[in-house]
CSV table of C-alpha atoms in Angstrom, one decimal:
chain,number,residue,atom,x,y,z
A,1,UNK,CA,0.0,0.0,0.0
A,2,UNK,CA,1.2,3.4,-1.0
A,3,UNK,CA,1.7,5.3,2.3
A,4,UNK,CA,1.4,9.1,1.6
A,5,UNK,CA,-1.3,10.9,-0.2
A,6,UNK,CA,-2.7,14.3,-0.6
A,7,UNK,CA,-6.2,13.3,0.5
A,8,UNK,CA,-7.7,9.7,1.9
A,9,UNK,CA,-11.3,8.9,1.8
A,10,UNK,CA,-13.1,6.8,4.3
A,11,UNK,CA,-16.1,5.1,2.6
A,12,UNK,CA,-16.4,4.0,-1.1
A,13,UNK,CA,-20.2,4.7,-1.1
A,14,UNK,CA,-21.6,7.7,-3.2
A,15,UNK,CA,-20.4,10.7,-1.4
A,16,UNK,CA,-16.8,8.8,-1.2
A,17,UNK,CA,-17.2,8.9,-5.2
A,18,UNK,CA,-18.2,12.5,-5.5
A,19,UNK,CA,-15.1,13.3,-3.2
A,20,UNK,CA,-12.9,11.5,-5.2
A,21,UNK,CA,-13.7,12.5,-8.3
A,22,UNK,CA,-13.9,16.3,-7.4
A,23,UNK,CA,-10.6,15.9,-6.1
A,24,UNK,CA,-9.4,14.1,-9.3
A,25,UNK,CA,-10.6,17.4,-11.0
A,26,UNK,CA,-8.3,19.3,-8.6
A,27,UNK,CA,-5.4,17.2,-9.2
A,28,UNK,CA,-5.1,16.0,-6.0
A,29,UNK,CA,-4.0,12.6,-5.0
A,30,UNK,CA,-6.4,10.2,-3.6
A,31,UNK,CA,-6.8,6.8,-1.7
A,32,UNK,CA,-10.2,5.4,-1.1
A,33,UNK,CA,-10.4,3.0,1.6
A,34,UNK,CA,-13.9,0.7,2.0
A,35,UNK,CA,-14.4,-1.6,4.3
A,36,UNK,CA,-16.6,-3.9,2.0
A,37,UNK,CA,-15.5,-5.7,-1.3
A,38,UNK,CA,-17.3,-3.3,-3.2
A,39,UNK,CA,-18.2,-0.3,-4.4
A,40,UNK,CA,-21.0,1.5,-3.7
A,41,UNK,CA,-22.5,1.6,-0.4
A,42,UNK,CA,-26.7,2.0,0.2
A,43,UNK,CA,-26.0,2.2,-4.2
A,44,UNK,CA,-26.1,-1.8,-4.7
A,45,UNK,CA,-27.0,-3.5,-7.9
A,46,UNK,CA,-27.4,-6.9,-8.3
A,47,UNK,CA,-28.0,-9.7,-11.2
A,48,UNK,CA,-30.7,-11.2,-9.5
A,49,UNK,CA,-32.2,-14.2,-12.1
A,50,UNK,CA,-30.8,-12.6,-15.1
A,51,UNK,CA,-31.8,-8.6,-14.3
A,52,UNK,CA,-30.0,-5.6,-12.8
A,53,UNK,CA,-31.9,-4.9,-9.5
A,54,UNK,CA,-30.8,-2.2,-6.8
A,55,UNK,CA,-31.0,-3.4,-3.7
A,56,UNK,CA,-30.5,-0.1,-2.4
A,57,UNK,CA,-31.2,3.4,-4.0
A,58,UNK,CA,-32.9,2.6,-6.9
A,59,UNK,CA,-34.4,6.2,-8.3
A,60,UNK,CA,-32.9,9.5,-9.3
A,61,UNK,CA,-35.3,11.6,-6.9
A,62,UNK,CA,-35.5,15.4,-8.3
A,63,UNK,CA,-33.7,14.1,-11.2
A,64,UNK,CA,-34.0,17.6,-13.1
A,65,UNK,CA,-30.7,18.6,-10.5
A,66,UNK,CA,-29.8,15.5,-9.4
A,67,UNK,CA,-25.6,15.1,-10.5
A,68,UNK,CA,-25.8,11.5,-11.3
A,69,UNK,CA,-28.3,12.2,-14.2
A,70,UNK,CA,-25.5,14.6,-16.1
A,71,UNK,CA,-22.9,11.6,-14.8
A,72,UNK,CA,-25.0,9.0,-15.9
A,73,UNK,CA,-25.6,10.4,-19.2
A,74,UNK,CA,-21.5,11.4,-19.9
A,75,UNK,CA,-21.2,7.6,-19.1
A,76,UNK,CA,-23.3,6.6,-21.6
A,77,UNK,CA,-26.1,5.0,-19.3
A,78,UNK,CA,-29.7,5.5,-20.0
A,79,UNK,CA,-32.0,7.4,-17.9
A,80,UNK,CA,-35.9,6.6,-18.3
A,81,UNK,CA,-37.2,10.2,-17.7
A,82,UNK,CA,-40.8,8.4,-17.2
A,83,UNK,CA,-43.0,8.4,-14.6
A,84,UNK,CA,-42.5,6.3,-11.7
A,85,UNK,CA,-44.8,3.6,-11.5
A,86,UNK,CA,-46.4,4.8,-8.2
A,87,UNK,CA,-47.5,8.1,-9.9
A,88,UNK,CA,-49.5,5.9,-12.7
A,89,UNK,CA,-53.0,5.3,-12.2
A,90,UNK,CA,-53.5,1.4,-12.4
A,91,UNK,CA,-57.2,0.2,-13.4
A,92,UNK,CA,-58.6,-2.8,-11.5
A,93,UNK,CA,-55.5,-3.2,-9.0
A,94,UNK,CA,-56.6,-1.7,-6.3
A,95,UNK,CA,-59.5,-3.1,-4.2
A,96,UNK,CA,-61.3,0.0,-2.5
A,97,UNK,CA,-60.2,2.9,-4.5
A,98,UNK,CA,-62.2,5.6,-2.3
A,99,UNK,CA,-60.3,4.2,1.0
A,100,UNK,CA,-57.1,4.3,-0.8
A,101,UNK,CA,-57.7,8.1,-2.1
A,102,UNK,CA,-58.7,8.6,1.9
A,103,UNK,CA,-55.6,7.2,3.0
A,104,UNK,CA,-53.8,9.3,0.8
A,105,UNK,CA,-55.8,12.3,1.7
A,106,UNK,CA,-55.0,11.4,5.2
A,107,UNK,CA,-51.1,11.1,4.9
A,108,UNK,CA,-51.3,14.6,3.2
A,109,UNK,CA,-53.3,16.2,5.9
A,110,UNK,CA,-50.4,14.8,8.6
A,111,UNK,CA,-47.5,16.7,6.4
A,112,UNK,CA,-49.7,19.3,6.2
A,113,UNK,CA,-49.8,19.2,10.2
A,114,UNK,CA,-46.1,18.8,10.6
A,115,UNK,CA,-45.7,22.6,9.7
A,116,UNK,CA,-47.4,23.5,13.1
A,117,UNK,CA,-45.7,20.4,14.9
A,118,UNK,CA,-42.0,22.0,13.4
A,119,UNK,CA,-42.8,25.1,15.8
A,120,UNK,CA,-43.5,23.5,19.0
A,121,UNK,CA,-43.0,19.4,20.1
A,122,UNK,CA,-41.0,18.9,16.5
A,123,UNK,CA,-42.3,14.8,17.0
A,124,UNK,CA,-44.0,13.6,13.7
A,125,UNK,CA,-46.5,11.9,15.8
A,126,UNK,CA,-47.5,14.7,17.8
A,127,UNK,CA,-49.3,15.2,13.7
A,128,UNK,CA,-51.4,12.3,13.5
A,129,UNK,CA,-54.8,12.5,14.1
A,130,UNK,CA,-55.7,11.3,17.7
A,131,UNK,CA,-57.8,7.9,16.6
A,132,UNK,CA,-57.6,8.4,13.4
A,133,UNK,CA,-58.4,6.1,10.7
A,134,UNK,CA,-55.8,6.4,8.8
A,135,UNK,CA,-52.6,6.3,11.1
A,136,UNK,CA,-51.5,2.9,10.3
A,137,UNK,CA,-51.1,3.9,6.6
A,138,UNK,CA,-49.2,7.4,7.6
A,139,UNK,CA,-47.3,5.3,9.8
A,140,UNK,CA,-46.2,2.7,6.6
A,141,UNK,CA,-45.1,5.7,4.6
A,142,UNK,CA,-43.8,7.5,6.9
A,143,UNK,CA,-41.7,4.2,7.3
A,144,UNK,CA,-41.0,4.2,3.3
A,145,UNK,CA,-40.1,7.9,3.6
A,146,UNK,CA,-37.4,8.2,6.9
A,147,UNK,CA,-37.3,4.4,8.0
A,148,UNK,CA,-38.5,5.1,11.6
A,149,UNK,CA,-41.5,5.4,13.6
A,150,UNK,CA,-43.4,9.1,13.6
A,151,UNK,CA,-42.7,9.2,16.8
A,152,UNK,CA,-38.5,9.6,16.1
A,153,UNK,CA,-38.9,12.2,13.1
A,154,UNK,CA,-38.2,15.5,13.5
A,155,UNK,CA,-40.9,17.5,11.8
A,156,UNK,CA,-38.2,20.2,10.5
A,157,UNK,CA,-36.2,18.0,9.3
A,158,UNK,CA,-38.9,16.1,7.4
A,159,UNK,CA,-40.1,19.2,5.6
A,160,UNK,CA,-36.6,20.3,4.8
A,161,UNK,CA,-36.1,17.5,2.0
A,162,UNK,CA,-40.1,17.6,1.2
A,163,UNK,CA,-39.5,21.1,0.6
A,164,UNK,CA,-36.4,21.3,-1.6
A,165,UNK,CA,-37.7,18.1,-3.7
A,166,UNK,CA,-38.7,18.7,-7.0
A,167,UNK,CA,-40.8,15.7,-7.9
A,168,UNK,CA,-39.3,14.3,-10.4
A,169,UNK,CA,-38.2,10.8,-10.3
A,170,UNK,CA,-36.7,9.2,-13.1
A,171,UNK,CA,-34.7,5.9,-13.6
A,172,UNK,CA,-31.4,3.9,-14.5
A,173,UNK,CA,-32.3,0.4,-16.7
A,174,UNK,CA,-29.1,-0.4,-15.7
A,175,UNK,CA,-29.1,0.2,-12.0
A,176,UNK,CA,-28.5,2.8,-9.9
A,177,UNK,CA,-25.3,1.2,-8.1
A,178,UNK,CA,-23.8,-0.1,-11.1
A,179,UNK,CA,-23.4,3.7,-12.3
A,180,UNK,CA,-22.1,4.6,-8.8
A,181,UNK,CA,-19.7,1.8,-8.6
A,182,UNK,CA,-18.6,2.4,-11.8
A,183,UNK,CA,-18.1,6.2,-11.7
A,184,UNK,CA,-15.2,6.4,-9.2
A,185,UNK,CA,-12.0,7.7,-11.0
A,186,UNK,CA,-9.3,5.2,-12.5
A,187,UNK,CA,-6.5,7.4,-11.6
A,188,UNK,CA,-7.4,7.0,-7.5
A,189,UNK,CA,-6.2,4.3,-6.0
A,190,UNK,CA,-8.2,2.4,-4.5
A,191,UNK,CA,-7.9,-0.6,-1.6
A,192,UNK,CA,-11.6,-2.7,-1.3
A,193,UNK,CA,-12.3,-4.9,1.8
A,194,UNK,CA,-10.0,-2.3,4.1
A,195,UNK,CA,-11.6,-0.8,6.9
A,196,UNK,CA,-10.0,2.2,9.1
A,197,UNK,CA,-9.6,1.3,12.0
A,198,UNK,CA,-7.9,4.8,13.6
A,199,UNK,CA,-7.7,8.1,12.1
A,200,UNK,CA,-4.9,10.1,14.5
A,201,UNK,CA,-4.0,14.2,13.4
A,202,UNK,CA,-0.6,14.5,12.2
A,203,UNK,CA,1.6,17.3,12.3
A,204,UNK,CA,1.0,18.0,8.7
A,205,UNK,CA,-2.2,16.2,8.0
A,206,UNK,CA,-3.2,12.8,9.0
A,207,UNK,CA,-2.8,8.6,9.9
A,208,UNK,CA,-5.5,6.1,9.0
A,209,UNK,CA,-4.6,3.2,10.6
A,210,UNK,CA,-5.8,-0.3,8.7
A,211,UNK,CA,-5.1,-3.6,9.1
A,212,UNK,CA,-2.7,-3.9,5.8
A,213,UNK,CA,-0.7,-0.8,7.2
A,214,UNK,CA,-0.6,3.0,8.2
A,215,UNK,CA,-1.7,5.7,5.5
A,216,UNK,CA,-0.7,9.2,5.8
A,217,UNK,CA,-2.4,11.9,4.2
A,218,UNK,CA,-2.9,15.6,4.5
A,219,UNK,CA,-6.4,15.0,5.1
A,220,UNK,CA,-9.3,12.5,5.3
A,221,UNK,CA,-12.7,12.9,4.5
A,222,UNK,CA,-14.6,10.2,6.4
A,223,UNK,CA,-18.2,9.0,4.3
A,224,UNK,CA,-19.1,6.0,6.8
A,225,UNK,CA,-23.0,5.7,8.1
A,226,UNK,CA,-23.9,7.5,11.1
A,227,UNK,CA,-24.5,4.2,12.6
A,228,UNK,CA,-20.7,3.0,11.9
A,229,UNK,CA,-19.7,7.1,13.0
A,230,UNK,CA,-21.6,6.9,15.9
A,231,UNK,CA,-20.4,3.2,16.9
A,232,UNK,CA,-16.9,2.6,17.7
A,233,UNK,CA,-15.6,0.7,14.8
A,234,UNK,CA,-13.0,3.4,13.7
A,235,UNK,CA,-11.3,5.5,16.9
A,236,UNK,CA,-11.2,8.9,15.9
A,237,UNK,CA,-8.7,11.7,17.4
A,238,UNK,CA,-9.5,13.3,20.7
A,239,UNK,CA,-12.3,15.8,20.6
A,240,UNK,CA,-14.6,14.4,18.1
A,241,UNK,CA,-17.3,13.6,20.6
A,242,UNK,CA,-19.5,16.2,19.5
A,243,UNK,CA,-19.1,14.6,15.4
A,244,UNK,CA,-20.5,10.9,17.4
A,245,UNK,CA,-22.9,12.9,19.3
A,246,UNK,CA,-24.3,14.8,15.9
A,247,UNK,CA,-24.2,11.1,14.3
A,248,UNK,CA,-26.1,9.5,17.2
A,249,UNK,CA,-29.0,12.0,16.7
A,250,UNK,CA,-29.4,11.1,12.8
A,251,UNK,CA,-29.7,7.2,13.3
A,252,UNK,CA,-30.4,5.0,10.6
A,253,UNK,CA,-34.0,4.0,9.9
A,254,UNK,CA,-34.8,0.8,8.5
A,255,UNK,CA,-35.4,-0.2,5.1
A,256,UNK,CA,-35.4,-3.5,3.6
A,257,UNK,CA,-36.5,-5.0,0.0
A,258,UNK,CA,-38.0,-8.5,-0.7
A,259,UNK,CA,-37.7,-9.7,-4.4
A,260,UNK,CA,-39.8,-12.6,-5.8
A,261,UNK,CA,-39.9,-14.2,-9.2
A,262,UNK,CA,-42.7,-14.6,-11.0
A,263,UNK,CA,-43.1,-18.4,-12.3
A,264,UNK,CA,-45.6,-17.8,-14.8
A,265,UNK,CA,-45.7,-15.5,-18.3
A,266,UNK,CA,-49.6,-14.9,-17.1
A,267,UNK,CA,-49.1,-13.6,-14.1
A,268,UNK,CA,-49.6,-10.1,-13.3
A,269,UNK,CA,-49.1,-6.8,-15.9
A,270,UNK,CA,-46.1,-5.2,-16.3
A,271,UNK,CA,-45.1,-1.7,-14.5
A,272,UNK,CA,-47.8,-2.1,-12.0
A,273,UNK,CA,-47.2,-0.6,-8.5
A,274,UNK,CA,-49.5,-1.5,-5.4
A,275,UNK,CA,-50.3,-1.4,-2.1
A,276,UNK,CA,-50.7,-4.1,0.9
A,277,UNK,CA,-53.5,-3.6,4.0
A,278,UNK,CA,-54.3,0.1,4.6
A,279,UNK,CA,-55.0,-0.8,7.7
A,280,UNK,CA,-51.2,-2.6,8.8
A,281,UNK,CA,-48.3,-0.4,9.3
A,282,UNK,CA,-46.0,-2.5,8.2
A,283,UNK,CA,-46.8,-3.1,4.8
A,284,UNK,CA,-45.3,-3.0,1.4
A,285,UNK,CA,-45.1,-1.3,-1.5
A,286,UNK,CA,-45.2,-3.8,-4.7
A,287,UNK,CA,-43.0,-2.9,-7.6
A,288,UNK,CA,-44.6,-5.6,-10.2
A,289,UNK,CA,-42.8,-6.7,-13.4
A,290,UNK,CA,-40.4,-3.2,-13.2
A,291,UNK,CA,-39.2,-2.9,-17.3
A,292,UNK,CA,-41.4,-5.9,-17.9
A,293,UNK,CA,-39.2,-8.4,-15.8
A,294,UNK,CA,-41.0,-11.6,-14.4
A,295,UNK,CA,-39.6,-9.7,-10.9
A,296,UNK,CA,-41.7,-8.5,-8.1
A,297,UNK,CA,-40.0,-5.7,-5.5
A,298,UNK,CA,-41.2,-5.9,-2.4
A,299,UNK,CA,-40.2,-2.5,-0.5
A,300,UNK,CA,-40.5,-2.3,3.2
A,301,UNK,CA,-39.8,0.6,5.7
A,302,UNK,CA,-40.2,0.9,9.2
A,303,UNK,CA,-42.5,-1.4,11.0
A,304,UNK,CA,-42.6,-3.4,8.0
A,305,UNK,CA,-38.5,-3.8,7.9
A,306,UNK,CA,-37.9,-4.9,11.4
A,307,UNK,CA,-40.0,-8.5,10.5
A,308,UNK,CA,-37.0,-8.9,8.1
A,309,UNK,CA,-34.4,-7.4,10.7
A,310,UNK,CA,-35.3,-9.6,13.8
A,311,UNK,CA,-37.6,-12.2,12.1
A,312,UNK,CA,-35.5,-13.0,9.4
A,313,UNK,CA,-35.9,-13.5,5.2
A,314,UNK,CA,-38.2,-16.3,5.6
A,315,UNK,CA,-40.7,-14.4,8.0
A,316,UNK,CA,-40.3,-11.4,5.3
A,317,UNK,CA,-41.2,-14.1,2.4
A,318,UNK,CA,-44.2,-15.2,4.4
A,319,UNK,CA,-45.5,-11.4,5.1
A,320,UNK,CA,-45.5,-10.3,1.3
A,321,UNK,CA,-46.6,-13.1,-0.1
A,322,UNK,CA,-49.9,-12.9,2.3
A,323,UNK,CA,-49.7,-9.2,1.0
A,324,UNK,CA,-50.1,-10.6,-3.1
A,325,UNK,CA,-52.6,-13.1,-1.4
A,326,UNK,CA,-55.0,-10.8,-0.4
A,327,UNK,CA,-54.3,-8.1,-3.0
A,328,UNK,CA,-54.5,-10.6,-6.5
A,329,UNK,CA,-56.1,-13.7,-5.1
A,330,UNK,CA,-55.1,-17.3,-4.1
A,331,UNK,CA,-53.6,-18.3,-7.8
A,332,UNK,CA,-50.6,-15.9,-7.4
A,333,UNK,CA,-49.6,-18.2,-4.3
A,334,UNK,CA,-48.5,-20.9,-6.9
A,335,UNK,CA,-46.6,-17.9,-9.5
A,336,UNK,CA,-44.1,-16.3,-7.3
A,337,UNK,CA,-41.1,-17.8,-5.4
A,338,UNK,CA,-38.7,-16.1,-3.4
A,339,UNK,CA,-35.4,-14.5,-5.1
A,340,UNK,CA,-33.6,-12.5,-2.2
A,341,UNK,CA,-33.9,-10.2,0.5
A,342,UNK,CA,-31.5,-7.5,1.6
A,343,UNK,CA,-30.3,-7.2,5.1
A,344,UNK,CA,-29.0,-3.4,5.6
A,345,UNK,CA,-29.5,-2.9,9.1
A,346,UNK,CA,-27.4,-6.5,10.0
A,347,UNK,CA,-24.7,-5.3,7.5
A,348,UNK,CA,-22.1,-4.0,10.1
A,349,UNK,CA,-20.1,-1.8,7.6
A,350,UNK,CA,-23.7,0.1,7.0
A,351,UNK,CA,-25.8,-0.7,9.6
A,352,UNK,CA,-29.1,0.8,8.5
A,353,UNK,CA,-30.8,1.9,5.4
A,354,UNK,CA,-30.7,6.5,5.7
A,355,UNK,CA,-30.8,9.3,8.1
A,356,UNK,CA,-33.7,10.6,10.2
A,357,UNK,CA,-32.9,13.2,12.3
A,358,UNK,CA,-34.4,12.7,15.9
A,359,UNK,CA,-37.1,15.4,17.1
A,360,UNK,CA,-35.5,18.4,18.1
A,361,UNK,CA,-32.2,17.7,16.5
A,362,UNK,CA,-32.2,18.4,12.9
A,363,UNK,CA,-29.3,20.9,13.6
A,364,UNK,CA,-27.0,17.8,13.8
A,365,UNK,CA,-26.5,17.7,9.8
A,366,UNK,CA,-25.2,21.1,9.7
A,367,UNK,CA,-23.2,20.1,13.3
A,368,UNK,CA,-22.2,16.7,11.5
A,369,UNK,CA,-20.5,18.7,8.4
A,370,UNK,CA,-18.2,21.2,10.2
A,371,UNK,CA,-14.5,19.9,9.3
A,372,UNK,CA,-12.5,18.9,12.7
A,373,UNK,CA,-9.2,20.7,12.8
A,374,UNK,CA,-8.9,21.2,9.1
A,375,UNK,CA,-7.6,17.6,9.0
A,376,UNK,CA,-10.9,15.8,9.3
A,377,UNK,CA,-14.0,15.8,7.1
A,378,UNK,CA,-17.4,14.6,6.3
A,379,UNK,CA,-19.2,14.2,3.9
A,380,UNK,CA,-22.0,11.5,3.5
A,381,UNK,CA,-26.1,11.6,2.7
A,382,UNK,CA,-26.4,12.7,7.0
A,383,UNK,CA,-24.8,16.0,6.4
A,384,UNK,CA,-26.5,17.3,3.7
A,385,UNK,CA,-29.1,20.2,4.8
A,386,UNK,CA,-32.0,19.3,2.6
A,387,UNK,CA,-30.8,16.1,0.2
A,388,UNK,CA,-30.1,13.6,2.7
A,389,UNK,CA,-31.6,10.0,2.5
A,390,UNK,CA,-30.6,10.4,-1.3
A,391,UNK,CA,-27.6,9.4,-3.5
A,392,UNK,CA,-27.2,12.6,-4.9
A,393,UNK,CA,-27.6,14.1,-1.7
A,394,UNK,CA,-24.3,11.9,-0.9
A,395,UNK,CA,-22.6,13.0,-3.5
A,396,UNK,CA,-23.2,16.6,-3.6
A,397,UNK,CA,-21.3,16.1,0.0
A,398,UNK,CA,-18.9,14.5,-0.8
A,399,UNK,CA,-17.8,17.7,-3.5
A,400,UNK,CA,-18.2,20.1,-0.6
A,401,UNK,CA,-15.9,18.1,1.9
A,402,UNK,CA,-13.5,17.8,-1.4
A,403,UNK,CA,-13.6,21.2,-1.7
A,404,UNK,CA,-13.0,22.0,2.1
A,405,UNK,CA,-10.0,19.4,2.3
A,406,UNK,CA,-8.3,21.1,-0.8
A,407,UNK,CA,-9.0,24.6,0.3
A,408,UNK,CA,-7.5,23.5,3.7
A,409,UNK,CA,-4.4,21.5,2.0
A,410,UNK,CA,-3.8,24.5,-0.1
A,411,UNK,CA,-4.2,27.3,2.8
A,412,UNK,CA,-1.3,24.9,4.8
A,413,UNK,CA,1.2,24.5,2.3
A,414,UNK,CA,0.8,28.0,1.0
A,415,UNK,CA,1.5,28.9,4.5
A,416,UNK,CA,4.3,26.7,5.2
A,417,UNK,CA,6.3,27.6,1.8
A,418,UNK,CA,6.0,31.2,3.1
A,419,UNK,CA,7.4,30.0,6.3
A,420,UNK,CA,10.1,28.4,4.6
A,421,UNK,CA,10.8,31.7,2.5
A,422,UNK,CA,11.2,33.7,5.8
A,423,UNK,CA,13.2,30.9,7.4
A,424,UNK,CA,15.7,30.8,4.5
A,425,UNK,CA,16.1,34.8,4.5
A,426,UNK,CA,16.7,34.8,8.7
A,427,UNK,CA,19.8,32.3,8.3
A,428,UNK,CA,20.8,34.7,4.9
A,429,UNK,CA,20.7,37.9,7.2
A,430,UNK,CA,22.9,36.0,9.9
């Protein structure tokens, strides 16, 4: 392993991409050290039965400023500009049409009240209706939207990305984490399957500490999860409690997806999204036959994520296909059969699926961001102001912390060639 560099990243997800290859831009050397043997992060596809599926971030959310559209599209990957399938009105698939249009009536009336709850309590579930019929389903997308309970989302920081979103939601055939993973810049090195272990401030920058050696650099921008910041896999230098302490009060929600296969050509349309029991917070969202694959995406937040987390792929199987039961009939218990499940909260280099800032506490992004020392940075979807929970919210980080570290590297060694100047003249003038 090459031992000195002008910046080391911490985190091969997207915002360790967006640093790299902003620093790439700057000239700056660059080591990128992830823990996993991949690239990526939360940005995961996989060839699941012959098709690209993301098993993480899967859509280009406000795609009409989203970076990874102008990347993806300089790479030469397509972007379906469509509309999701959600947004599509689907004849004949969904049972009670007037609850469903309540429901959703309901979860807008509870954003709606979140604006008066921002001012006082700042708990999402001081906004629910008291008894109302529709909590369960505010609860299940309230799951999908911030991975926890009402009762852990800060109101204000809810509105912040509801506010700054655009809308638009567009798509990658090819997979949203195959463009991430591919995207990272040949010319920095890079070591996969090597997780920091220490970071310690140098005199003139700093020392990651891994298992396959020592890496000094004059900076380091660190990417990890809040759940992996907040833990204490990696020691960090004296005086970063209050970086943990920002990183403990944006925990990770959970998320989870269940993929089945669909046995039989007649089975189900294509591009059809639906909806499990209004009435059940933790149910699905179905994804059925995405780009006309025989696939079905199960997506889970929540209430709905913790039967995989603590009950297990099996008792996640089960739950959906009940779900496809009850919303298409007995036959389709015979034309789907399991294909995976992902596990992000037991995946110890993650540990979660995306940020939610507690109640009362959405000042910890802004706390989270703030460079240590002008050694230490960070970057990562948690300390974006309005972006988070989003690839491109990553990334866009990821180019700010590049540009801090670089402004810093250049501040110091501008500073210590004039110090060399004036130290040469002194032993001149003696």
């Amino acid at each position: 392993m090459d031992t000195t560099f002008d910046v080391v990243i911490v985190g091969g997800g997207a915002a360790g991409i967006g640093a790299a290859r902003r620093l790439t831009a700057q000239g700056s050397s660059t080591l990128l050290l992830e823990a996993s043997p991949r690239l990526g992060g939360r940005a995961h596809t996989q060839d699941l039965g012959g098709y690209p599926l993301d098993l993480g971030c899967e859509w280009l959310h406000s795609g009409d400023r989203n970076a990874w559209v102008g990347i993806a599209e300089a790479s030469g990957f397509p972007v379906d500009r469509g509309d999701p399938p959600w947004a599509k009105a689907h004849p004949g698939n969904v049972q009670d049409e007037d609850n469903e249009e309540a429901a959703q009536r309901a979860f807008g009336d509870w954003e709606e009240r979140l604006r008066t709850v921002a001012a006082g309590s700042d708990r999402g579930s001081d906004a629910l209706e008291p008894g109302g019929t529709w909590n369960a389903y505010v609860r299940a997308i309230a799951g999908f939207m911030s991975g926890v309970a009402p009762e852990r989302i800060s109101a204000t920081d809810y509105l912040a990305y509801d506010d700054a979103s655009t809308g638009r939601n567009w798509h990658l055939p090819l997979g949203y984490g195959t463009l991430v993973a591919a995207s990272l810049p040949s010319s920095t090195t890079l070591r996969l399957a090597t997780p920091a272990q220490r970071i310690d401030l140098t005199a003139d920058g700093v020392a990651v500490t891994t298992r396959a050696g020592t890496v000094r650099a004059g900076a380091a921008i660190l990417t990890v999860s809040t759940a992996v910041l907040a833990g204490d896999a990696i020691r960090l230098p004296s005086g970063t409690d209050p970086w943990r302490e920002a990183a403990a009060a944006l925990p990770l929600g959970r998320n989870e997806k269940i993929f089945m296969e669909i046995g039989r050509d007649a089975a189900f349309e294509s591009d059809v999204h639906a909806y499990g029991n209004l009435h059940d917070p933790r149910s699905a969202a179905y994804s059925i036959r995405p780009n006309g694959w025989p696939v079905i995406e199960a997506f889970l937040g929540g209430e709905g994520a913790r039967i995989v987390e603590e009950d297990g792929p099996a008792a996640g199987f089960a739950f959906v296909s009940a779900e496809l039961v009850s919303l298409f009939g007995s036959d389709v218990a015979s034309a789907i059969r399991p294909l995976a499940v992902t596990a992000w909260s037991r995946m110890a280099s993650i540990g979660g699926a995306y940020s939610c800032a507690l109640p009362g506490r959405s000042q910890a992004r802004a706390r989270l961001a703030q460079p240590f020392e002008d050694r230490l940075f960070f970057a990562g979807e948690a300390t974006h102001p309005h972006d988070f929970t989003t690839a491109h919210g990553a990334h866009d980080s990821g180019r700010r912390a590049a540009d801090e570290a670089f402004a810093a590297l250049r501040e110091r060694r501008g500073l210590g060639l004039r110090g060399s100047m004036a130290a040469a003249e002194a032993r001149a003038a003696r």
